[in-house]
């Protein structure tokens, strides 16, 4: 029963992602989604009590799950050594790979941007992944400050600055109709530049 329930939930989220992509947040309705799924709205509401909760599930599945994977990369290697530069590089590569080469993730980002000024969608998006990501980076940078690897500063501000550097070379792609794919090598080079710039500014004087 639990497997069937999870499979049904996953099917709802997948179809909802398509509907949000096609119609935007305001244009997508639970009625239309239930038609596409071949069920009733009552069944749909048993899984998701509101359209907002459904959007959060879509965002987590399509647009922010890669952030959790990237954060999980902040671990020690097999020798028990933590290399901050290497960890930031791994995180950046995972983050940019999905943000820039996953068409559906890009589409959901655009839905969020389009609706943010009119609805609470932007805040829901931030709470469903990016806020946790910033908190995790803040912890890593705070620990590096305690070890003397970085100069003392507000770890959260440093985390925000780091992620801004990561997206500096690709941010305009969200506004392009059909941005070309970026190779893994190009992503690696962008992240190297971002990490080096961050560490140059954040290193102890």
mmCIF file of N, CA and C in Angstrom, residues 6 37 57 129 137 162:
data_model
loop_
_atom_site.group_PDB
_atom_site.id
_atom_site.type_symbol
_atom_site.label_atom_id
_atom_site.label_comp_id
_atom_site.label_asym_id
_atom_site.label_seq_id
_atom_site.Cartn_x
_atom_site.Cartn_y
_atom_site.Cartn_z
ATOM 1 N N UNK A 6 3.121 6.071 -2.628
ATOM 2 C CA UNK A 6 4.266 6.884 -3.038
ATOM 3 C C UNK A 6 4.309 7.020 -4.558
ATOM 4 N N UNK A 37 -4.888 13.494 -14.669
ATOM 5 C CA UNK A 37 -4.525 12.276 -13.941
ATOM 6 C C UNK A 37 -5.628 11.225 -13.983
ATOM 7 N N UNK A 57 6.112 20.643 -3.395
ATOM 8 C CA UNK A 57 6.545 19.289 -3.737
ATOM 9 C C UNK A 57 7.201 19.266 -5.114
ATOM 10 N N UNK A 129 14.227 24.730 -0.268
ATOM 11 C CA UNK A 129 15.552 24.230 -0.631
ATOM 12 C C UNK A 129 16.668 25.238 -0.446
ATOM 13 N N UNK A 137 25.871 25.831 3.987
ATOM 14 C CA UNK A 137 27.117 26.496 3.595
ATOM 15 C C UNK A 137 27.597 27.398 4.729
ATOM 16 N N UNK A 162 29.171 33.702 -1.610
ATOM 17 C CA UNK A 162 29.741 32.576 -2.362
ATOM 18 C C UNK A 162 28.775 32.071 -3.431
#
